[in-house]
XYZ file of C-alpha atoms in Angstrom:
462
model
C 24.126 8.850 -5.837
C 21.370 10.136 -8.145
C 23.845 11.825 -10.500
C 26.091 8.771 -10.425
C 23.213 6.648 -11.762
C 22.584 9.184 -14.533
C 26.243 9.096 -15.586
C 26.191 5.297 -15.656
C 23.051 5.312 -17.807
C 24.601 7.836 -20.208
C 27.703 5.688 -20.410
C 25.526 2.676 -21.277
C 23.830 4.624 -24.079
C 27.212 5.753 -25.436
C 28.432 2.143 -25.442
C 25.395 1.007 -27.437
C 25.880 3.877 -29.902
C 29.560 2.960 -30.307
C 28.683 -0.700 -30.980
C 26.131 0.399 -33.584
C 28.599 2.714 -35.338
C 31.383 0.132 -35.415
C 28.982 -2.511 -36.756
C 27.763 -0.121 -39.495
C 31.358 0.665 -40.520
C 32.216 -3.032 -40.606
C 29.186 -4.037 -42.704
C 29.500 -0.986 -44.958
C 26.013 -1.277 -46.433
C 24.300 2.076 -45.669
C 21.028 1.011 -47.268
C 20.737 -1.939 -44.873
C 22.674 -0.789 -41.807
C 22.997 3.020 -41.746
C 25.579 4.829 -39.685
C 24.603 6.966 -36.708
C 24.902 10.203 -38.644
C 22.342 9.079 -41.226
C 20.130 7.611 -38.536
C 20.114 10.869 -36.601
C 19.459 12.849 -39.773
C 16.446 10.715 -40.672
C 15.125 10.895 -37.138
C 15.377 14.685 -37.033
C 13.740 14.825 -40.447
C 10.718 13.003 -39.031
C 10.206 15.735 -36.441
C 9.862 18.361 -39.161
C 6.796 16.747 -40.774
C 3.164 16.800 -39.687
C 3.050 13.131 -40.662
C 5.257 12.305 -37.662
C 2.920 13.891 -35.134
C -0.188 12.274 -36.616
C 1.405 8.801 -36.624
C 2.907 9.184 -33.168
C -0.233 10.694 -31.629
C -2.408 7.920 -33.032
C -0.141 5.201 -31.611
C 0.045 6.927 -28.230
C -3.751 7.143 -28.057
C -4.118 3.472 -28.956
C -1.481 2.480 -26.399
C -2.988 4.644 -23.688
C -6.479 3.293 -24.353
C -5.249 -0.310 -24.382
C -3.249 0.169 -21.162
C -6.196 1.899 -19.465
C -8.596 -0.869 -20.473
C -6.197 -3.591 -19.298
C -5.421 -1.729 -16.065
C -9.100 -1.207 -15.212
C -10.173 -4.783 -15.915
C -7.003 -6.372 -14.505
C -7.085 -4.268 -11.332
C -10.793 -4.863 -10.720
C -10.686 -8.628 -11.237
C -7.317 -8.938 -9.479
C -8.732 -7.152 -6.444
C -11.799 -9.384 -6.396
C -9.573 -12.462 -6.717
C -7.483 -11.322 -3.731
C -10.582 -11.246 -1.506
C -12.812 -13.892 -3.085
C -11.718 -17.541 -3.436
C -14.572 -18.023 -5.928
C -13.370 -15.185 -8.159
C -9.778 -16.411 -7.869
C -10.746 -19.933 -8.953
C -13.039 -18.629 -11.695
C -10.470 -16.262 -13.246
C -7.454 -18.545 -12.972
C -8.205 -20.729 -16.055
C -8.930 -17.616 -18.122
C -5.649 -15.968 -17.148
C -3.656 -19.162 -17.715
C -5.252 -19.475 -21.158
C -4.425 -15.898 -22.105
C -0.825 -16.286 -20.928
C -0.312 -19.634 -22.655
C -1.635 -18.946 -26.158
C 1.007 -17.269 -28.401
C 0.258 -13.611 -29.139
C 0.510 -14.252 -32.878
C -2.494 -16.604 -32.613
C -4.594 -13.847 -31.068
C -3.394 -11.428 -33.722
C -4.389 -13.708 -36.595
C -7.811 -14.300 -35.067
C -8.283 -10.642 -34.170
C -7.564 -9.651 -37.772
C -10.786 -11.477 -38.630
C -12.766 -9.890 -35.786
C -11.609 -6.261 -35.568
C -11.046 -3.397 -37.954
C -7.393 -2.308 -38.411
C -7.942 0.702 -36.145
C -9.075 -1.401 -33.152
C -6.885 -4.450 -33.593
C -3.823 -2.874 -31.846
C -5.968 -1.940 -28.825
C -7.244 -5.514 -28.518
C -3.708 -6.914 -28.811
C -2.530 -4.507 -26.094
C -5.357 -5.599 -23.793
C -4.835 -9.323 -24.380
C -1.113 -8.891 -23.656
C -1.378 -6.674 -20.590
C -4.445 -7.998 -18.794
C -2.865 -11.195 -17.393
C 0.177 -9.274 -16.129
C -1.850 -6.613 -14.339
C -4.406 -9.106 -13.014
C -1.799 -11.425 -11.491
C 0.280 -8.576 -10.109
C -2.749 -6.930 -8.478
C -4.084 -10.164 -6.967
C -0.688 -11.077 -5.521
C 0.133 -7.593 -4.197
C -3.186 -7.132 -2.392
C -3.280 -10.717 -1.102
C 0.203 -10.288 0.438
C -0.780 -7.218 2.479
C 0.200 -7.750 6.118
C -2.972 -8.874 7.907
C -1.754 -7.301 11.147
C -2.121 -3.871 9.554
C -5.641 -4.759 8.417
C -6.567 -5.923 11.928
C -5.155 -2.725 13.383
C -7.268 -0.597 11.019
C -10.403 -2.607 11.816
C -9.781 -2.112 15.545
C -9.704 1.658 15.085
C -13.032 1.655 13.267
C -12.140 1.506 9.570
C -14.870 -0.074 7.456
C -13.954 -2.486 4.601
C -13.711 0.279 1.977
C -11.639 2.430 4.328
C -9.283 -0.478 5.017
C -8.930 -1.055 1.276
C -8.104 2.591 0.555
C -5.965 3.277 3.624
C -4.136 -0.055 4.049
C -4.398 -2.445 1.106
C -3.713 0.055 -1.676
C -0.770 1.862 -0.010
C 0.747 -1.473 1.014
C 0.458 -2.785 -2.558
C 1.511 0.484 -4.227
C 5.092 -0.437 -5.152
C 4.136 -3.882 -6.409
C 1.277 -2.405 -8.451
C 3.567 0.127 -10.085
C 6.095 -2.610 -10.821
C 3.350 -4.478 -12.656
C 2.208 -1.415 -14.578
C 5.788 -0.597 -15.556
C 6.368 -4.126 -16.845
C 3.000 -4.147 -18.607
C 3.568 -0.786 -20.291
C 6.800 -2.047 -21.858
C 4.963 -5.011 -23.361
C 1.999 -2.787 -24.234
C 3.777 -0.436 -26.584
C 5.374 -3.334 -28.408
C 1.988 -5.046 -28.723
C 0.328 -1.910 -30.120
C 3.057 -1.321 -32.707
C 3.053 -5.016 -33.654
C -0.709 -4.849 -34.155
C -0.374 -1.742 -36.300
C 2.358 -3.323 -38.407
C 0.187 -6.370 -39.138
C -3.235 -4.717 -39.432
C -1.954 -1.686 -41.380
C -4.388 0.997 -40.148
C -4.247 4.343 -41.930
C -2.130 5.963 -39.208
C 0.313 4.658 -36.623
C 4.006 4.077 -35.970
C 3.629 0.382 -36.836
C 2.071 1.259 -40.210
C 4.925 3.668 -40.985
C 7.494 1.046 -40.004
C 5.823 -1.511 -42.266
C 5.816 0.955 -45.148
C 9.505 1.759 -44.626
C 10.294 -1.955 -44.553
C 8.341 -2.607 -47.767
C 10.342 0.046 -49.605
C 13.646 -1.009 -47.968
C 13.999 2.378 -46.291
C 16.138 1.151 -43.423
C 17.113 4.602 -42.053
C 13.426 5.573 -41.800
C 12.588 2.189 -40.263
C 15.277 2.623 -37.640
C 14.201 6.211 -37.022
C 10.661 5.055 -36.260
C 12.103 2.352 -34.042
C 13.969 4.991 -32.042
C 10.746 6.997 -31.724
C 8.942 3.897 -30.399
C 11.746 3.319 -27.876
C 11.582 6.969 -26.792
C 7.811 6.787 -26.229
C 8.161 3.629 -24.135
C 10.983 5.215 -22.128
C 9.037 8.433 -21.504
C 6.021 6.461 -20.321
C 8.286 4.493 -17.994
C 9.630 7.778 -16.594
C 6.082 9.056 -16.037
C 5.171 5.912 -14.114
C 8.360 6.235 -12.071
C 7.461 9.813 -11.153
C 3.856 8.865 -10.391
C 5.144 6.221 -7.981
C 6.770 9.011 -5.944
C 3.535 10.948 -5.517
C 2.512 10.875 -1.884
C -0.777 12.242 -0.595
C -0.439 13.729 2.861
C -3.173 14.509 5.360
C -2.692 18.233 5.971
C -3.330 19.533 9.467
C -3.357 23.151 10.693
C -0.816 24.480 13.163
C -1.378 23.036 16.616
C -2.877 25.097 19.427
C -2.220 24.568 23.178
C -3.983 21.442 24.404
C -4.687 20.240 27.934
C -6.521 17.272 29.363
C -9.920 17.901 30.943
C -10.016 18.000 34.745
C -11.094 14.580 36.122
C -14.735 14.580 37.201
C -16.367 12.411 39.829
C -19.649 12.089 37.928
C -18.270 10.381 34.818
C -20.601 7.593 33.626
C -20.006 4.058 34.868
C -18.816 1.712 32.128
C -18.475 -2.034 32.184
C -18.084 -5.113 30.026
C -18.577 -8.712 31.012
C -16.824 -11.948 30.106
C -18.849 -15.082 30.897
C -17.469 -18.647 30.815
C -14.989 -17.778 28.088
C -12.922 -20.534 26.513
C -10.538 -20.425 23.547
C -9.124 -23.543 21.929
C -6.100 -23.912 19.682
C -6.501 -27.430 18.370
C -6.487 -29.702 21.407
C -5.085 -26.986 23.675
C -7.534 -24.904 25.695
C -6.857 -21.566 27.416
C -9.086 -19.175 29.354
C -11.104 -22.215 30.342
C -14.448 -21.213 31.899
C -13.077 -17.691 32.437
C -15.544 -15.110 33.818
C -14.820 -11.540 34.879
C -16.326 -8.057 34.798
C -14.185 -5.110 33.740
C -15.227 -1.557 34.591
C -13.804 1.949 34.637
C -13.480 2.353 38.397
C -9.944 0.965 38.247
C -7.242 -0.112 35.849
C -7.321 -3.878 35.449
C -3.915 -5.487 34.996
C -3.925 -8.948 33.436
C -0.917 -10.930 34.618
C 0.272 -14.380 33.725
C 3.198 -16.253 32.285
C 3.812 -16.432 28.565
C 1.200 -18.589 26.851
C -1.450 -18.130 29.526
C -3.675 -16.120 27.185
C -3.124 -12.414 27.963
C -2.853 -11.345 24.320
C -5.530 -13.845 23.286
C -7.963 -12.302 25.780
C -7.328 -8.802 24.404
C -7.815 -10.026 20.807
C -11.128 -11.629 21.779
C -12.287 -8.429 23.477
C -11.286 -6.427 20.400
C -13.294 -8.721 18.128
C -10.208 -9.794 16.167
C -10.908 -13.454 16.910
C -14.519 -14.645 16.835
C -13.836 -18.350 17.334
C -14.485 -18.953 21.027
C -16.970 -20.418 23.484
C -18.775 -18.338 26.073
C -19.941 -14.719 25.985
C -18.356 -11.285 25.747
C -20.899 -8.589 26.542
C -19.900 -5.100 25.398
C -22.626 -2.425 25.364
C -23.613 -1.082 21.964
C -21.892 2.126 20.956
C -18.704 1.562 22.928
C -15.592 2.569 21.010
C -12.377 0.628 21.415
C -8.671 1.381 21.111
C -5.730 -1.004 21.211
C -1.997 -0.615 21.841
C -0.732 -3.841 20.306
C 2.155 -5.881 21.626
C 3.909 -5.461 18.271
C 3.612 -1.858 17.128
C 1.902 -2.434 13.731
C 2.936 0.980 12.434
C 2.249 1.631 8.765
C 5.646 2.038 7.057
C 4.426 4.519 4.409
C 3.218 6.979 7.082
C 5.457 9.087 9.279
C 5.096 9.224 13.068
C 2.512 12.007 13.106
C 0.481 10.386 10.334
C 0.490 7.016 12.112
C -1.087 8.653 15.154
C -3.609 10.611 13.065
C -4.512 7.365 11.272
C -6.379 6.161 14.371
C -8.343 9.413 14.631
C -9.716 9.617 11.083
C -12.735 7.318 11.561
C -13.742 9.117 14.779
C -12.969 12.774 14.219
C -13.342 15.255 11.345
C -12.080 18.299 13.257
C -8.588 18.802 11.848
C -7.691 21.428 14.436
C -8.462 19.028 17.262
C -6.497 16.284 15.493
C -3.495 18.594 15.184
C -3.722 19.677 18.819
C -4.065 16.233 20.397
C -1.411 14.688 18.150
C 1.112 17.410 18.943
C 0.338 17.046 22.672
C 0.906 13.283 22.621
C 4.112 13.643 20.622
C 5.443 15.986 23.277
C 4.306 13.815 26.191
C 5.915 10.693 24.736
C 9.156 12.491 23.845
C 8.619 12.091 20.102
C 8.219 15.693 18.943
C 11.562 15.765 17.164
C 10.723 12.482 15.428
C 7.281 13.527 14.151
C 8.325 13.510 10.477
C 10.355 10.311 10.608
C 9.157 6.979 9.282
C 8.941 3.776 11.362
C 12.081 2.362 9.742
C 14.019 5.335 11.142
C 12.940 4.727 14.753
C 14.246 2.494 17.512
C 12.081 -0.239 19.014
C 11.262 1.861 22.063
C 10.296 4.857 19.930
C 8.021 2.720 17.781
C 6.362 1.395 20.925
C 5.668 4.946 22.105
C 4.091 5.817 18.746
C 1.947 2.699 19.111
C 0.793 3.876 22.547
C 0.164 7.467 21.408
C -1.956 6.142 18.542
C -4.064 4.131 20.992
C -4.485 6.999 23.461
C -5.460 9.656 20.931
C -8.811 7.996 20.163
C -10.050 8.460 23.767
C -12.197 5.362 23.416
C -14.547 3.748 25.940
C -12.341 0.639 26.100
C -8.553 0.881 26.088
C -6.576 -2.338 25.604
C -2.883 -2.186 26.439
C -0.686 -5.155 25.556
C 2.730 -4.764 27.240
C 2.963 -1.008 26.428
C 6.175 -0.572 28.466
C 8.171 -3.232 26.607
C 11.484 -1.990 25.240
C 11.558 1.220 27.295
C 14.261 2.249 29.721
C 13.340 2.977 33.342
C 13.030 6.751 32.941
C 10.896 6.467 29.820
C 8.773 3.769 31.445
C 7.927 6.120 34.313
C 7.186 8.946 31.865
C 4.887 6.736 29.799
C 3.212 5.290 32.912
C 2.462 8.785 34.193
C 0.981 9.704 30.801
C -1.267 6.637 30.774
C -2.498 7.347 34.292
C -3.087 11.036 33.636
C -4.753 10.379 30.291
C -7.090 7.628 31.471
C -7.794 9.448 34.722
C -9.398 12.370 32.887
C -11.748 10.275 30.734
C -12.033 7.053 32.740
C -12.266 4.444 29.970
C -12.272 0.737 30.804
C -8.530 0.027 30.885
C -7.398 -3.586 30.459
C -3.626 -3.827 30.680
C -1.802 -7.062 29.869
C 1.595 -6.976 31.557
C 4.237 -9.046 33.268
C 5.416 -6.058 35.322
C 4.288 -4.798 38.721
C 2.453 -1.522 38.162
C 2.880 0.754 41.151
C 0.592 3.755 41.174
C -1.631 5.730 43.485
C -4.617 4.997 41.257
C -6.689 1.928 42.033
C -5.413 -1.123 40.153
C -7.134 -4.498 40.020
C -4.850 -7.477 39.440
C -6.347 -10.297 37.361
C -4.064 -13.327 37.127
C -4.551 -15.880 34.350
C -3.817 -19.507 35.211
């Protein structure tokens, strides 16, 4: 498929060259519309002079500086606008103004304000900034909030969520914006050079060739400008493919600690809890104490508030009446009802994602991740991405991610959904074995009857 695209692109270039050659033959005015042979000769002649490298290098530096300045300011303000309604409202009129005023108006004004050497940089910035700003604000704002909630649950601070969720989620859209902006940027720089006439630059050389009616040289410089824009586009395309992986050492044998009878007692309390959705109230005057002496299964029909209760306990919803008392220092882990796997991470990396805020020992991370992959039957899928997995496999990754943290509070929202009977029993045994060795507070929302030798408290929501 890759080579097929290359052949199609080459065919497109050949078609354009053929149209040019036929048009030149038809017009038959070499001084105005040179044939391909003369055009190629003049282009190759440029490469043999030091003048070419000075002019080209100067334009590239101006373009790079203008694109960098626009990218930095557009990305910074676009990011602030995505998170801050004030910044969004403040910047909107400015961006609309910059996008609405014709570029030629800015150029004419800038010719009064800037020296010829800096005018092209200003024109590049004024052209690119609105594109990069709007693209950044939209891409970051559209990040799936469920991923952000998941990261917050596993202990990621705001900066960590930005770096680990927002940026990767917005990556493709950001590169699309930079690619579009770079195409406009090179044209803006060369246009600025052609009008301002600095001492060096492709635009200055094109203007000089036009003044002396040197059409072959003018077209040769045009081809050079196209080549620079194309090469920059290729560089951005390759940069988009760069993927930073979290390297782990080879895994060592791992086993769960032997359950101990003197593990500390843990509890959390819910007092007169009530959650309202408009006029509808659930969990009305709900009080309960959860502890680690038994697994607590929350049962109830759909809409009774099982998932809502878990979200309130996890701190994902702070709009409620009543009290939730969780001792300071307790860590929390959550196997969500929908898996919330990050699509740019493979299976192993999705599990490791939950460990990063809690653990810096890479050997331990490798060991526990490999163990959980084996116990959930996912070892052969460790390098696959979520889009390559079935629903049941994704659910097992979701559970493994929640278990690996070994938190004080473990919230399980229908962790057996989508699994066949054999896999359900395998996963159930893993949950019981895993929680039995550490004894976290386990709160399990389910519609199934959990049969196990371990003590299970049934809490029914009405």
